[in-house]
PDB file of C-alpha atoms in Angstrom:
ATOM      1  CA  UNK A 211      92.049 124.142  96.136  1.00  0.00           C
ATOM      2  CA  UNK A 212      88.406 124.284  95.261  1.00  0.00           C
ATOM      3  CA  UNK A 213      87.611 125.744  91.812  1.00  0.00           C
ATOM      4  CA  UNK A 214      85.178 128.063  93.845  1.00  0.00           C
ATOM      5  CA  UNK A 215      88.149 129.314  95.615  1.00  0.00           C
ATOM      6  CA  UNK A 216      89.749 130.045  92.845  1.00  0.00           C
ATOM      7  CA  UNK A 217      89.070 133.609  90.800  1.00  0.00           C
ATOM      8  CA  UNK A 218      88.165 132.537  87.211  1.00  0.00           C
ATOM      9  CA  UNK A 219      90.956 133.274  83.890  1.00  0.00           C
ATOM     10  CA  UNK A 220      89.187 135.696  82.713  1.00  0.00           C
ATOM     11  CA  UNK A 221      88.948 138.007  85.952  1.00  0.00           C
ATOM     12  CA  UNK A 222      87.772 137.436  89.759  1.00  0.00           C
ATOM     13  CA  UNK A 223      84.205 137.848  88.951  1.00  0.00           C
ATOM     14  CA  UNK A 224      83.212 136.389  92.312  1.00  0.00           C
ATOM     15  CA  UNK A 225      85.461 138.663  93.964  1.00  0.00           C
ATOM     16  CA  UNK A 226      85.380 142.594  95.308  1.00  0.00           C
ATOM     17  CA  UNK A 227      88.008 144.725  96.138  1.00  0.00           C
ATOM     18  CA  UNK A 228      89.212 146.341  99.512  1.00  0.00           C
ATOM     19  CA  UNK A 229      91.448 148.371  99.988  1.00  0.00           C
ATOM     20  CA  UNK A 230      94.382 147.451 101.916  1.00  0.00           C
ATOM     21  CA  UNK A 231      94.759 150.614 103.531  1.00  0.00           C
ATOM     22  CA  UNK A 232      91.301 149.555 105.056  1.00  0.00           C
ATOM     23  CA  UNK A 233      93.447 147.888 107.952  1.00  0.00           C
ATOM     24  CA  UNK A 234      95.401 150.255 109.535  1.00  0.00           C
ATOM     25  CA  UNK A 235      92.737 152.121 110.267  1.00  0.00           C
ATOM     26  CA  UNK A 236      91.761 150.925 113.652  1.00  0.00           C
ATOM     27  CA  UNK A 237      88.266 150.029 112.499  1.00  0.00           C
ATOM     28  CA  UNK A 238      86.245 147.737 114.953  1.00  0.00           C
ATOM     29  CA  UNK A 239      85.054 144.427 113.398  1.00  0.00           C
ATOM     30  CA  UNK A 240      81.312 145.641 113.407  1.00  0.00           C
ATOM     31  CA  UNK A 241      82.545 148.983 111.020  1.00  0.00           C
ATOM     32  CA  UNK A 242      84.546 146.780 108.766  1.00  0.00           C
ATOM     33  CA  UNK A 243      81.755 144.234 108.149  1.00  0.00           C
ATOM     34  CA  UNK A 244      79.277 147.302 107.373  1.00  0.00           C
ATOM     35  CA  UNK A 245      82.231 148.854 105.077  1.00  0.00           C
ATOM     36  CA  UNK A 246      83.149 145.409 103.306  1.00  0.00           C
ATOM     37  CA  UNK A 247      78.866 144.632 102.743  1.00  0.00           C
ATOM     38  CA  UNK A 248      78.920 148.563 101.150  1.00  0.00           C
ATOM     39  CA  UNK A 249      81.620 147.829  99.234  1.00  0.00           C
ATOM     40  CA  UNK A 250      80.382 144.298  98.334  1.00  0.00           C
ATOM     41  CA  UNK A 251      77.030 146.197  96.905  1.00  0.00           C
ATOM     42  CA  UNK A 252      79.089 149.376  95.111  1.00  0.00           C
ATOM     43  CA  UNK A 253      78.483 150.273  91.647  1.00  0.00           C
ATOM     44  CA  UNK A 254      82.457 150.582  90.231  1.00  0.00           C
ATOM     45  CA  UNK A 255      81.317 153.452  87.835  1.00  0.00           C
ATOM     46  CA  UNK A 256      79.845 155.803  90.165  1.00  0.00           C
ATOM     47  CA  UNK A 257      81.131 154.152  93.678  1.00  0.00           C
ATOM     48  CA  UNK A 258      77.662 154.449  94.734  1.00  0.00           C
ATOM     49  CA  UNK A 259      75.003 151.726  96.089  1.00  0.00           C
ATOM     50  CA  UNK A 260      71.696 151.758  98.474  1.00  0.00           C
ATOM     51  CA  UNK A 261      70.935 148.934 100.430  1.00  0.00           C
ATOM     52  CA  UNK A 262      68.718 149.735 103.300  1.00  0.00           C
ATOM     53  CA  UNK A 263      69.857 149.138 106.917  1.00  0.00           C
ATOM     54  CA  UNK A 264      67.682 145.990 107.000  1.00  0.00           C
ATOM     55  CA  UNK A 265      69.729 144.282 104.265  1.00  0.00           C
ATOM     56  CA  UNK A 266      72.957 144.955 105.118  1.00  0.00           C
ATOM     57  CA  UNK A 267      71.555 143.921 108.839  1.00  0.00           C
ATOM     58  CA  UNK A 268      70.844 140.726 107.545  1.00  0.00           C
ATOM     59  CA  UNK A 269      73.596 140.279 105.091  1.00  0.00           C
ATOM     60  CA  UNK A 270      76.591 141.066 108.401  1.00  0.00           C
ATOM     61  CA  UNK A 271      74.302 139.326 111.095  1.00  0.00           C
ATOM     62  CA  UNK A 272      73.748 142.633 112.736  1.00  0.00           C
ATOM     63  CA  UNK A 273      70.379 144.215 114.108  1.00  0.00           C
ATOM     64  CA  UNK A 274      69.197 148.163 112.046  1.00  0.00           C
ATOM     65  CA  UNK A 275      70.352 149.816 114.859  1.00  0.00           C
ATOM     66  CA  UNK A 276      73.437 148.559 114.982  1.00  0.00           C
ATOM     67  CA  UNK A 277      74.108 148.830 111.411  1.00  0.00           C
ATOM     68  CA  UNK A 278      73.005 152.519 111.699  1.00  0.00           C
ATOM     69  CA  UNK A 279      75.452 153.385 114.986  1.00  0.00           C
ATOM     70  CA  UNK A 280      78.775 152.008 112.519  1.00  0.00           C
ATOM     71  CA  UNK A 281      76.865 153.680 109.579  1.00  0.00           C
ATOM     72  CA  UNK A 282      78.086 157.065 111.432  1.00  0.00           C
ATOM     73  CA  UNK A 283      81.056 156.125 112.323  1.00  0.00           C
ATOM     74  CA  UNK A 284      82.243 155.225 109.127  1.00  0.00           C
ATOM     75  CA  UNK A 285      80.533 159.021 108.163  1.00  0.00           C
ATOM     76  CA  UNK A 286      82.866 160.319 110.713  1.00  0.00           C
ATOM     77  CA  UNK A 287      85.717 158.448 109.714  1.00  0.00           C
ATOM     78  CA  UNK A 288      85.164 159.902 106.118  1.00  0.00           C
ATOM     79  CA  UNK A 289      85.102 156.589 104.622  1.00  0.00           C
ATOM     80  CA  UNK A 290      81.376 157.108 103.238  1.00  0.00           C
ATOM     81  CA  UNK A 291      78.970 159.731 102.400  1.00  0.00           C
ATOM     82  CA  UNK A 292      75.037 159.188 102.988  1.00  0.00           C
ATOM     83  CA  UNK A 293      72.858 160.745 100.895  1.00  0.00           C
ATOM     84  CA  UNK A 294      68.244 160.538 101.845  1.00  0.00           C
ATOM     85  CA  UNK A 295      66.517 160.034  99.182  1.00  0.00           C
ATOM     86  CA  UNK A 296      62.804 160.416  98.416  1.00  0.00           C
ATOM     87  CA  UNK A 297      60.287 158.876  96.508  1.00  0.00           C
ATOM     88  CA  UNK A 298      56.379 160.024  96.178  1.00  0.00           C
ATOM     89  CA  UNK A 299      53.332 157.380  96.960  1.00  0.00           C
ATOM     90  CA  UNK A 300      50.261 156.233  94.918  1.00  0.00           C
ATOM     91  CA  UNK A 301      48.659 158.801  96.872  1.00  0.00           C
ATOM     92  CA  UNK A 302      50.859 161.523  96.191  1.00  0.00           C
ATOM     93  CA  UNK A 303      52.803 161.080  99.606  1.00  0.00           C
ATOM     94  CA  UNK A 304      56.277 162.348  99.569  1.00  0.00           C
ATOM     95  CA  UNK A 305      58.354 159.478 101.803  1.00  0.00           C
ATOM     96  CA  UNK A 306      61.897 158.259 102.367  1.00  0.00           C
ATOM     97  CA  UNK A 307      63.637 156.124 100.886  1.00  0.00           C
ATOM     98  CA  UNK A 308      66.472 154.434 101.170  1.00  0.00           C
ATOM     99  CA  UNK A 309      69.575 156.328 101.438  1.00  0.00           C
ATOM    100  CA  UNK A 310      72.631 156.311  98.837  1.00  0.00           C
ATOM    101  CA  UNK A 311      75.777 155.479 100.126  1.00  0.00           C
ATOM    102  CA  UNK A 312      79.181 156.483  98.345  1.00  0.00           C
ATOM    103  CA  UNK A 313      82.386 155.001  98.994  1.00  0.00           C
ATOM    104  CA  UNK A 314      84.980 157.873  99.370  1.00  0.00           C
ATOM    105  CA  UNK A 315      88.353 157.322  98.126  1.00  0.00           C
ATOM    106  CA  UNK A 316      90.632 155.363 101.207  1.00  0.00           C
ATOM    107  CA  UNK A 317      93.160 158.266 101.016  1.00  0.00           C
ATOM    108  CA  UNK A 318      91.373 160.642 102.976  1.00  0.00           C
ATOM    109  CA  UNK A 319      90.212 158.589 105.112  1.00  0.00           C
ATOM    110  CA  UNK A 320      94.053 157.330 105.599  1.00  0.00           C
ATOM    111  CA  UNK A 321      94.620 161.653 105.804  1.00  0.00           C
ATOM    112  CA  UNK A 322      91.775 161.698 108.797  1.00  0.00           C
ATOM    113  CA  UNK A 323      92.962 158.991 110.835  1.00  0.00           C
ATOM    114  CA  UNK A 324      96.510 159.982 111.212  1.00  0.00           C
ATOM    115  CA  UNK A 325      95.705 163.488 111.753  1.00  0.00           C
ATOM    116  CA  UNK A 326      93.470 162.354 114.915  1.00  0.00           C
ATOM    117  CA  UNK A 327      96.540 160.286 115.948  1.00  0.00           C
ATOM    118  CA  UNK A 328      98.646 163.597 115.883  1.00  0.00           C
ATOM    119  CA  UNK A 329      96.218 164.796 117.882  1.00  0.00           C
ATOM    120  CA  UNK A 330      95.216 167.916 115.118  1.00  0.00           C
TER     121      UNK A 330
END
């Protein structure tokens, strides 16, 4: 196997975690490429990260719209919450920014997705 296959001795430090769970969800390829980029970009400490829609567009081969549409249906499916964010101009502008993403924990996510199977 090649060595970059292989996660270093000391820890996989080329490596990021998802969740198993992740696949019994029923999530389409497009919302599990947006969730695995997210995840890919997360801070561990505070499970937070904000790449715009461009980047993760270009990092999952996807156009901004796109990446928006699975954006809210991985909001609905409670597996992230969006936060805006602001920033203020040279000229004293107040304009968006990009917004924060934070990975929720996969176990209410899990809890949502078999309670819309039961049909609750």
């Amino acid at each position: 196997m090649n060595n970059f296959l292989r996660a270093s001795s000391n820890g996989a430090k080329n490596f990021f975690p998802l969740p198993n769970a992740i696949f019994s969800l029923g999530l389409s390829a497009g919302e599990l490429a947006v969730y695995a980029y997210l995840m890919f970009c997360e801070d561990r400490k505070s499970h937070q990260c904000w790449p715009s829609y461009k980047t993760i567009g270009k990092a999952v081969g996807m156009s901004e719209n796109t990446v928006r549409k699975y954006v809210r249906d991985l909001e609905y499916k409670t597996l992230i919450l969006t936060e805006p964010t602001t920033y203020e101009s040279s000229s004293g502008q107040v304009r968006n920014s990009n917004l924060i993403f934070t990975i929720l924990p996969i176990q209410g996510a899990v809890k949502f997705h078999n309670e819309c199977q039961l049909g609750k």
